[in-house]
Amino acid sequence: MTSPFVKLIQPGVGPTGSVTQQTERAVRASLDGRRKGLRALLPFVGPAVIASVGYMDPGNFATNLQAGSTYGYQLLWVVLISNLVAMLFQSMSAKLGIVTGRNLAELCREQFSPSVVIAMWIASELAAIATDIAEFLGGALGISLLFHVSLVVGMGATGVVTFAILSLDKRGFRPLELVIAGLVAVIGLSYLYELVIAPPDWHAALLGTLVPHLHGASAVTLAVGIVGATIMPHTLYLHSRLTQTRTLARNDGERRRLLRFSNKEVVIALGFATFVNLAMVMMSASVFGKSGSGVADVSVAYHTLIPLLGVGAATVFLVSLLASGISSSAVGTMAGQVIMQGFVGFRIPIWVRRLITAVPAFVVGLNGNVMDAMIGSQVVLSLILPLPLVALVVVSSRRSVMGDFVASRKTVLAAHVATVSIVLLNVVLIWQMVS
């Protein structure tokens, strides 16, 4: 049976005259040069916006909240560099789908040995579960605090809303993209509001963004968590899937134009995500650092915000968490489908996928510390992250796969440096855990 997600990424799905088909006609007009400027770019906006959700999920809330409340502005540079690295790899992932018409998981199955493929699939499934723990619990916690219901009710509501969003694929790819974009806008506007009512120390923020500080073992652990919360393994698989059939290029000239539009979208979408992540840390440093609260828990942050900034600011904080949890949970489910179909060619109904990744989150939510689980999941993601990074660099460097669009030496060098740096951070983390 064909998974519902397959329809999400097929062109032409939806009734005649639907928003999806209107987008497809606009895309073709842009490629033919009949649309100019911003009007030419808008039809291509979608894949990177969906991928950017992984960079603003509740795991980011957890690590950024702890970073700002514990270290002030000192770890802003980690957030900035992580997001810049993310732009590089997401653009490489999008390029893979546009040029080859296949996604990263499919190419891994074709290019690597069966044992490597199985190992990568298992690791990627574990990453999907770890991702959903943070995303699902974040959305549930937002509902629980905002509407004063139990966490169990919040988890149930998150599951229902997530599935409703995923069901939009029946109308084509564009409605889902628009809903996700709306939720992303809610997150960004929420933190813009928080910065207005709680202005940070801009001088300290600039210094923390540009001058690296990493003092103590706990700072290293948190830095690795920030990397894991920022550069998400599942978004690398998903982005290539979203671009592989969304717009089919008829020749190399159109592929080059598609790549230019795709790169612009990546910079804009992930640039917005960078602003959100920096704003999270600055808000935490400005509000909780001054009070000396040392807040590292979402629920404590909400209750602490009420006397410090008022009920309105606390409510906006929860609304942003809720939008983050629901949108990222939907995107994580989509990525899980891509991972399974690409690596092992096996499809399951999307509601089954939603259930599989939600069960561990339910178990953790009922039996563990939610905040510790959210931060721990980001460390797990950082440990698994080198696998898709290495695979993406290797595949993108092979002329047999990419043809004339093979990655340049500068791109490969930058990707190697970023990957090695992440691996070294993980080695330091493991050494700290052992010792």
Coordinates of C-alpha atoms in Angstrom, one line a residue:
M1 CA 0.0 0.0 0.0
T2 CA 1.4 3.4 -0.9
S3 CA 2.2 5.7 2.0
P4 CA 0.2 8.9 2.2
F5 CA 3.5 10.8 2.3
V6 CA 4.4 9.7 -1.2
K7 CA 1.6 12.0 -2.5
L8 CA 3.1 14.9 -0.5
I9 CA 6.1 15.1 -2.7
Q10 CA 4.6 14.1 -6.1
P11 CA 4.0 17.0 -8.5
G12 CA 0.5 17.6 -9.8
V13 CA -1.4 16.2 -6.8
G14 CA -4.6 17.9 -5.9
P15 CA -7.7 19.1 -7.7
T16 CA -7.3 21.2 -10.8
G17 CA -6.8 24.8 -10.0
S18 CA -5.6 23.9 -6.5
V19 CA -2.9 26.0 -4.7
T20 CA -0.4 23.2 -5.5
Q21 CA -1.0 23.3 -9.2
Q22 CA -1.0 27.1 -9.1
T23 CA 2.4 26.9 -7.5
E24 CA 3.6 24.5 -10.2
R25 CA 2.6 26.9 -12.9
A26 CA 4.3 29.8 -11.1
V27 CA 7.5 27.6 -10.8
R28 CA 7.5 26.9 -14.5
A29 CA 7.0 30.7 -15.3
S30 CA 10.0 31.5 -13.1
L31 CA 12.2 28.9 -14.8
D32 CA 11.1 30.3 -18.2
G33 CA 12.0 33.8 -17.1
R34 CA 8.4 35.1 -17.1
R35 CA 8.5 36.0 -13.4
K36 CA 11.2 38.3 -11.9
G37 CA 12.6 39.3 -8.5
L38 CA 10.8 38.2 -5.4
R39 CA 7.8 36.9 -7.5
A40 CA 10.2 34.4 -9.2
L41 CA 11.5 33.1 -5.8
L42 CA 8.2 32.7 -3.9
P43 CA 7.0 29.6 -5.8
F44 CA 10.2 27.7 -4.8
V45 CA 9.8 28.6 -1.1
G46 CA 8.8 25.4 0.8
P47 CA 11.4 22.6 1.1
A48 CA 13.9 24.7 3.1
V49 CA 11.1 26.2 5.2
I50 CA 10.0 22.7 6.2
A51 CA 13.6 21.6 6.8
S52 CA 14.2 24.8 8.9
V53 CA 11.6 23.5 11.4
G54 CA 14.2 21.0 12.6
Y55 CA 16.3 24.0 13.6
M56 CA 13.6 25.5 15.8
D57 CA 12.2 22.4 17.5
P58 CA 11.7 22.0 21.3
G59 CA 15.2 20.5 21.6
N60 CA 16.5 24.0 20.6
F61 CA 14.3 25.5 23.3
A62 CA 15.8 23.2 25.9
T63 CA 19.4 23.7 25.0
N64 CA 19.1 27.4 24.2
L65 CA 17.2 28.0 27.4
Q66 CA 19.9 26.3 29.5
A67 CA 22.7 28.0 27.5
G68 CA 21.4 31.5 28.2
S69 CA 20.4 31.0 31.8
T70 CA 23.6 29.2 32.8
Y71 CA 26.3 30.9 30.6
G72 CA 24.6 34.1 29.6
Y73 CA 25.7 35.2 26.1
Q74 CA 28.9 33.1 26.1
L75 CA 27.6 30.2 23.8
L76 CA 26.0 32.4 21.2
W77 CA 29.0 31.7 18.9
V78 CA 28.1 28.0 19.0
V79 CA 24.6 28.7 17.9
L80 CA 25.8 30.9 15.0
I81 CA 28.4 28.5 13.7
S82 CA 26.0 25.6 14.0
N83 CA 23.4 27.4 11.9
L84 CA 26.0 28.4 9.3
V85 CA 27.2 24.8 9.0
A86 CA 23.5 23.8 8.7
M87 CA 23.1 26.1 5.7
L88 CA 26.0 24.4 4.0
F89 CA 24.7 20.9 4.5
Q90 CA 21.1 21.7 3.8
S91 CA 22.0 23.3 0.5
M92 CA 24.1 20.2 -0.4
S93 CA 21.1 18.0 0.5
A94 CA 18.7 20.0 -1.6
K95 CA 21.2 20.0 -4.5
L96 CA 21.4 16.2 -4.3
G97 CA 17.6 15.8 -4.8
I98 CA 17.5 18.4 -7.7
V99 CA 20.4 17.0 -9.6
T100 CA 19.9 13.3 -9.2
G101 CA 16.2 13.0 -8.7
R102 CA 16.9 10.7 -5.7
N103 CA 17.3 11.4 -2.0
L104 CA 20.2 10.9 0.3
A105 CA 18.8 7.6 1.8
E106 CA 18.2 6.1 -1.6
L107 CA 21.7 7.0 -2.8
C108 CA 23.3 5.6 0.3
R109 CA 21.5 2.3 -0.4
E110 CA 22.9 2.4 -4.0
Q111 CA 26.4 3.6 -3.2
F112 CA 27.4 1.7 0.0
S113 CA 27.6 -1.9 1.1
P114 CA 24.5 -3.6 2.6
S115 CA 26.1 -3.8 6.1
V116 CA 26.8 0.0 6.1
V117 CA 23.3 0.7 4.8
I118 CA 21.7 -1.4 7.6
A119 CA 23.9 0.3 10.2
M120 CA 23.0 3.7 8.9
W121 CA 19.3 2.9 8.8
I122 CA 19.2 1.7 12.4
A123 CA 21.2 4.8 13.5
S124 CA 18.8 7.0 11.6
E125 CA 15.8 5.3 13.1
L126 CA 17.3 5.9 16.5
A127 CA 17.8 9.5 15.6
A128 CA 14.2 9.8 14.5
I129 CA 13.0 8.5 17.9
A130 CA 15.4 10.8 19.8
T131 CA 14.1 13.7 17.7
D132 CA 10.5 12.9 18.3
I133 CA 11.1 12.7 22.1
A134 CA 12.1 16.3 22.2
E135 CA 9.5 17.4 19.6
F136 CA 6.5 15.5 20.9
L137 CA 7.2 16.3 24.5
G138 CA 7.8 19.9 23.7
G139 CA 4.4 20.2 22.0
A140 CA 2.7 18.3 24.8
L141 CA 4.3 20.4 27.4
G142 CA 3.2 23.6 25.7
I143 CA -0.4 22.4 25.5
S144 CA -0.3 21.2 29.1
L145 CA 0.9 24.5 30.5
L146 CA -1.1 26.7 28.2
F147 CA -4.5 25.0 28.7
H148 CA -3.8 23.7 32.3
V149 CA -4.3 20.0 31.4
S150 CA -2.2 17.0 32.2
L151 CA 0.9 16.1 30.2
V152 CA -0.9 12.9 29.0
V153 CA -3.7 15.0 27.6
G154 CA -1.1 17.2 26.0
M155 CA 0.6 14.3 24.3
G156 CA -2.7 13.0 23.0
A157 CA -3.6 16.4 21.6
T158 CA -0.2 16.8 20.0
G159 CA -0.6 13.4 18.3
V160 CA -4.0 14.3 16.9
V161 CA -3.0 17.8 15.6
T162 CA 0.2 16.4 14.1
F163 CA -1.7 13.8 12.2
A164 CA -4.2 16.4 11.0
I165 CA -1.4 18.5 9.6
L166 CA 0.1 15.5 7.8
S167 CA -3.3 14.7 6.3
L168 CA -3.0 17.9 4.3
D169 CA -0.9 16.0 1.8
K170 CA -4.2 14.9 0.1
R171 CA -4.5 18.4 -1.2
G172 CA -0.9 18.4 -2.6
F173 CA 2.4 19.7 -1.2
R174 CA 1.6 23.4 -1.0
P175 CA -1.1 23.4 1.7
L176 CA 1.2 21.6 4.1
E177 CA 4.1 23.9 3.2
L178 CA 1.9 26.9 4.0
V179 CA 0.7 25.6 7.3
I180 CA 4.3 24.8 8.4
A181 CA 5.4 28.2 7.2
G182 CA 2.6 29.8 9.3
L183 CA 3.8 27.9 12.4
V184 CA 7.4 29.0 11.7
A185 CA 6.2 32.6 11.5
V186 CA 4.5 32.2 14.9
I187 CA 7.8 31.1 16.5
G188 CA 9.7 34.0 14.9
L189 CA 7.2 36.7 15.9
S190 CA 7.0 35.3 19.4
Y191 CA 10.7 35.7 20.0
L192 CA 10.8 39.1 18.3
Y193 CA 8.2 40.1 20.8
E194 CA 10.2 38.7 23.7
L195 CA 13.3 40.7 22.6
V196 CA 11.3 43.9 22.4
I197 CA 9.9 43.6 26.0
A198 CA 13.1 42.1 27.4
P199 CA 16.0 43.8 25.5
P200 CA 19.3 42.0 25.8
D201 CA 22.7 43.4 26.5
W202 CA 23.6 44.0 22.9
H203 CA 27.3 44.5 23.5
A204 CA 27.6 41.3 25.5
A205 CA 25.5 39.5 22.9
L206 CA 27.8 40.7 20.0
L207 CA 30.9 39.7 22.0
G208 CA 29.4 36.2 22.7
T209 CA 28.5 35.8 19.1
L210 CA 31.9 36.6 17.7
V211 CA 34.3 35.5 20.4
P212 CA 34.4 31.8 21.4
H213 CA 34.0 30.9 25.0
L214 CA 33.9 27.3 26.3
H215 CA 34.7 27.0 30.0
G216 CA 34.2 23.8 31.9
A217 CA 33.0 20.3 31.1
S218 CA 29.3 21.2 31.4
A219 CA 29.8 23.9 28.8
V220 CA 31.3 21.4 26.3
T221 CA 28.3 19.0 27.0
L222 CA 25.9 21.8 26.4
A223 CA 27.8 22.9 23.2
V224 CA 27.5 19.4 21.8
G225 CA 23.8 19.5 22.7
I226 CA 23.4 22.8 20.8
V227 CA 25.0 21.3 17.8
G228 CA 22.8 18.2 18.0
A229 CA 19.7 20.4 18.4
T230 CA 20.7 22.6 15.4
I231 CA 22.1 20.3 12.7
M232 CA 19.5 17.6 12.5
P233 CA 20.2 14.2 10.8
H234 CA 16.6 13.7 9.7
T235 CA 16.4 17.1 7.9
L236 CA 19.4 16.1 5.7
Y237 CA 17.4 13.1 4.5
L238 CA 14.1 14.9 4.2
H239 CA 15.4 18.0 2.3
S240 CA 16.8 15.9 -0.6
R241 CA 13.4 14.1 -0.7
L242 CA 11.4 17.3 -0.8
T243 CA 13.4 18.7 -3.8
Q244 CA 13.8 15.5 -5.8
T245 CA 10.4 15.6 -7.5
R246 CA 8.9 18.9 -6.5
T247 CA 10.1 20.5 -9.7
L248 CA 11.5 18.3 -12.5
A249 CA 14.2 20.0 -14.5
R250 CA 14.1 19.5 -18.2
N251 CA 17.8 20.2 -18.8
D252 CA 21.0 21.3 -17.1
G253 CA 20.2 24.9 -17.6
E254 CA 17.0 24.5 -15.6
R255 CA 18.8 22.6 -12.9
R256 CA 21.2 25.4 -12.5
R257 CA 18.4 27.9 -12.1
L258 CA 16.7 25.6 -9.7
L259 CA 19.9 25.4 -7.6
R260 CA 20.1 29.2 -7.5
F261 CA 16.5 29.4 -6.2
S262 CA 17.1 26.6 -3.8
N263 CA 20.3 28.2 -2.3
K264 CA 18.5 31.5 -1.9
E265 CA 15.6 29.7 -0.1
V266 CA 18.1 27.9 2.2
V267 CA 19.8 31.1 3.2
I268 CA 16.5 32.9 3.9
A269 CA 14.8 30.0 5.8
L270 CA 17.9 29.0 7.8
G271 CA 18.8 32.6 8.3
F272 CA 15.4 33.1 10.0
A273 CA 16.1 29.9 12.1
T274 CA 19.4 31.4 13.1
F275 CA 17.7 34.6 14.3
V276 CA 15.2 32.5 16.3
N277 CA 17.9 30.5 18.0
L278 CA 20.0 33.5 18.8
A279 CA 16.9 35.2 20.2
M280 CA 16.2 32.2 22.4
V281 CA 19.6 32.4 24.0
M282 CA 19.5 36.2 24.3
M283 CA 16.1 36.2 25.9
S284 CA 17.1 33.5 28.4
A285 CA 20.3 35.4 29.2
S286 CA 18.5 38.7 29.5
V287 CA 15.6 37.5 31.7
F288 CA 16.9 34.5 33.7
G289 CA 20.5 35.5 33.9
K290 CA 19.6 38.8 35.5
S291 CA 17.3 37.2 38.1
G292 CA 19.9 34.6 39.0
S293 CA 17.3 31.9 38.5
G294 CA 19.6 29.7 36.5
V295 CA 16.4 28.3 34.7
A296 CA 16.9 25.2 32.7
D297 CA 13.3 23.9 32.5
V298 CA 10.5 25.0 30.2
S299 CA 7.8 24.8 32.8
V300 CA 10.0 26.7 35.4
A301 CA 10.8 29.3 32.7
Y302 CA 7.0 29.8 32.0
H303 CA 6.2 30.3 35.7
T304 CA 9.3 32.5 36.2
L305 CA 8.4 34.7 33.2
I306 CA 5.0 35.6 34.8
P307 CA 6.3 37.8 37.7
L308 CA 9.3 39.0 35.6
L309 CA 7.6 40.1 32.3
G310 CA 3.9 39.4 32.9
V311 CA 1.3 36.8 31.8
G312 CA 1.4 38.0 28.2
A313 CA 5.1 37.3 27.7
A314 CA 4.7 33.9 29.4
T315 CA 1.8 33.0 27.2
V316 CA 3.7 34.1 24.0
F317 CA 6.6 31.8 25.2
L318 CA 4.2 28.8 25.4
V319 CA 2.6 29.6 22.1
S320 CA 6.0 29.5 20.4
L321 CA 6.8 26.2 22.1
L322 CA 3.5 24.8 21.0
A323 CA 4.0 25.9 17.4
S324 CA 7.5 24.5 17.5
G325 CA 6.5 21.1 18.9
I326 CA 3.6 20.5 16.6
S327 CA 5.4 21.6 13.4
S328 CA 8.6 19.7 14.2
S329 CA 6.7 16.6 15.2
A330 CA 4.9 16.6 11.8
V331 CA 8.2 17.2 9.9
G332 CA 9.9 14.4 12.0
T333 CA 7.3 11.9 11.0
M334 CA 7.7 12.8 7.3
A335 CA 11.5 12.3 7.7
G336 CA 11.0 8.9 9.3
Q337 CA 9.0 7.8 6.2
V338 CA 11.8 9.0 4.0
I339 CA 14.5 7.2 6.0
M340 CA 12.7 3.9 6.0
Q341 CA 11.6 4.0 2.3
G342 CA 15.1 5.2 1.2
F343 CA 17.3 2.7 3.1
V344 CA 15.2 -0.5 3.0
G345 CA 12.5 0.3 0.5
F346 CA 9.8 -0.5 3.0
R347 CA 6.6 1.6 3.4
I348 CA 4.2 1.8 6.3
P349 CA 1.1 3.9 6.8
I350 CA 2.0 7.3 8.1
W351 CA -0.2 6.8 11.2
V352 CA 1.8 3.7 12.1
R353 CA 5.0 5.8 11.7
R354 CA 3.5 8.5 14.0
L355 CA 2.7 5.8 16.6
I356 CA 6.1 4.1 16.5
T357 CA 8.0 7.3 17.2
A358 CA 5.4 8.6 19.7
V359 CA 5.5 5.6 22.0
P360 CA 9.0 6.3 23.4
A361 CA 8.0 9.9 24.0
F362 CA 5.0 8.7 26.0
V363 CA 7.1 6.4 28.1
V364 CA 9.7 9.1 28.8
G365 CA 6.9 11.7 29.5
L366 CA 5.2 9.4 32.0
N367 CA 8.3 8.1 33.8
G368 CA 11.1 10.6 33.4
N369 CA 12.2 14.2 33.7
V370 CA 10.9 15.8 30.5
M371 CA 13.6 18.5 30.3
D372 CA 16.5 16.1 30.9
A373 CA 15.1 13.8 28.2
M374 CA 14.8 16.7 25.8
I375 CA 18.4 17.8 26.3
G376 CA 19.7 14.2 26.3
S377 CA 18.0 13.5 23.0
Q378 CA 20.0 16.4 21.5
V379 CA 23.2 14.8 22.6
V380 CA 22.2 11.5 21.1
L381 CA 21.4 13.3 17.8
S382 CA 24.9 14.9 17.8
L383 CA 26.5 11.5 18.3
I384 CA 24.6 10.1 15.3
L385 CA 25.0 13.3 13.1
P386 CA 28.4 12.5 11.6
L387 CA 26.9 9.5 9.7
P388 CA 24.6 11.4 7.3
L389 CA 27.2 14.2 7.1
V390 CA 29.9 11.9 5.9
A391 CA 27.5 10.1 3.6
L392 CA 26.4 13.5 2.1
V393 CA 29.9 14.6 1.5
V394 CA 30.9 11.3 -0.1
V395 CA 27.9 11.1 -2.4
S396 CA 28.1 14.7 -3.4
S397 CA 31.8 14.3 -4.3
R398 CA 31.2 11.4 -6.7
R399 CA 31.1 12.5 -10.4
S400 CA 29.3 9.2 -11.2
V401 CA 26.4 10.4 -9.1
M402 CA 26.5 14.2 -9.6
G403 CA 27.9 14.4 -13.1
D404 CA 28.9 18.0 -13.9
F405 CA 27.2 19.1 -10.7
V406 CA 29.8 17.4 -8.5
A407 CA 30.6 19.4 -5.3
S408 CA 33.5 21.9 -5.7
R409 CA 36.7 21.5 -3.8
K410 CA 35.9 24.5 -1.6
T411 CA 32.5 23.0 -0.7
V412 CA 34.0 19.6 0.1
L413 CA 36.8 21.2 2.2
A414 CA 34.3 23.2 4.2
A415 CA 32.1 20.2 4.7
H416 CA 35.1 18.1 5.8
V417 CA 36.2 20.7 8.3
A418 CA 32.7 21.0 9.8
T419 CA 32.3 17.2 10.0
V420 CA 35.7 16.7 11.7
S421 CA 34.9 19.4 14.1
I422 CA 31.6 17.8 15.1
V423 CA 33.3 14.4 15.5
L424 CA 36.0 16.0 17.7
L425 CA 33.3 17.6 19.9
N426 CA 31.7 14.2 20.2
V427 CA 35.0 12.6 21.2
V428 CA 35.5 15.2 23.9
L429 CA 31.9 14.5 25.1
I430 CA 32.4 10.7 25.3
W431 CA 35.8 11.2 27.1
Q432 CA 34.1 13.4 29.7
M433 CA 31.3 10.8 30.2
V434 CA 33.8 8.0 30.6
S435 CA 36.1 9.9 33.0

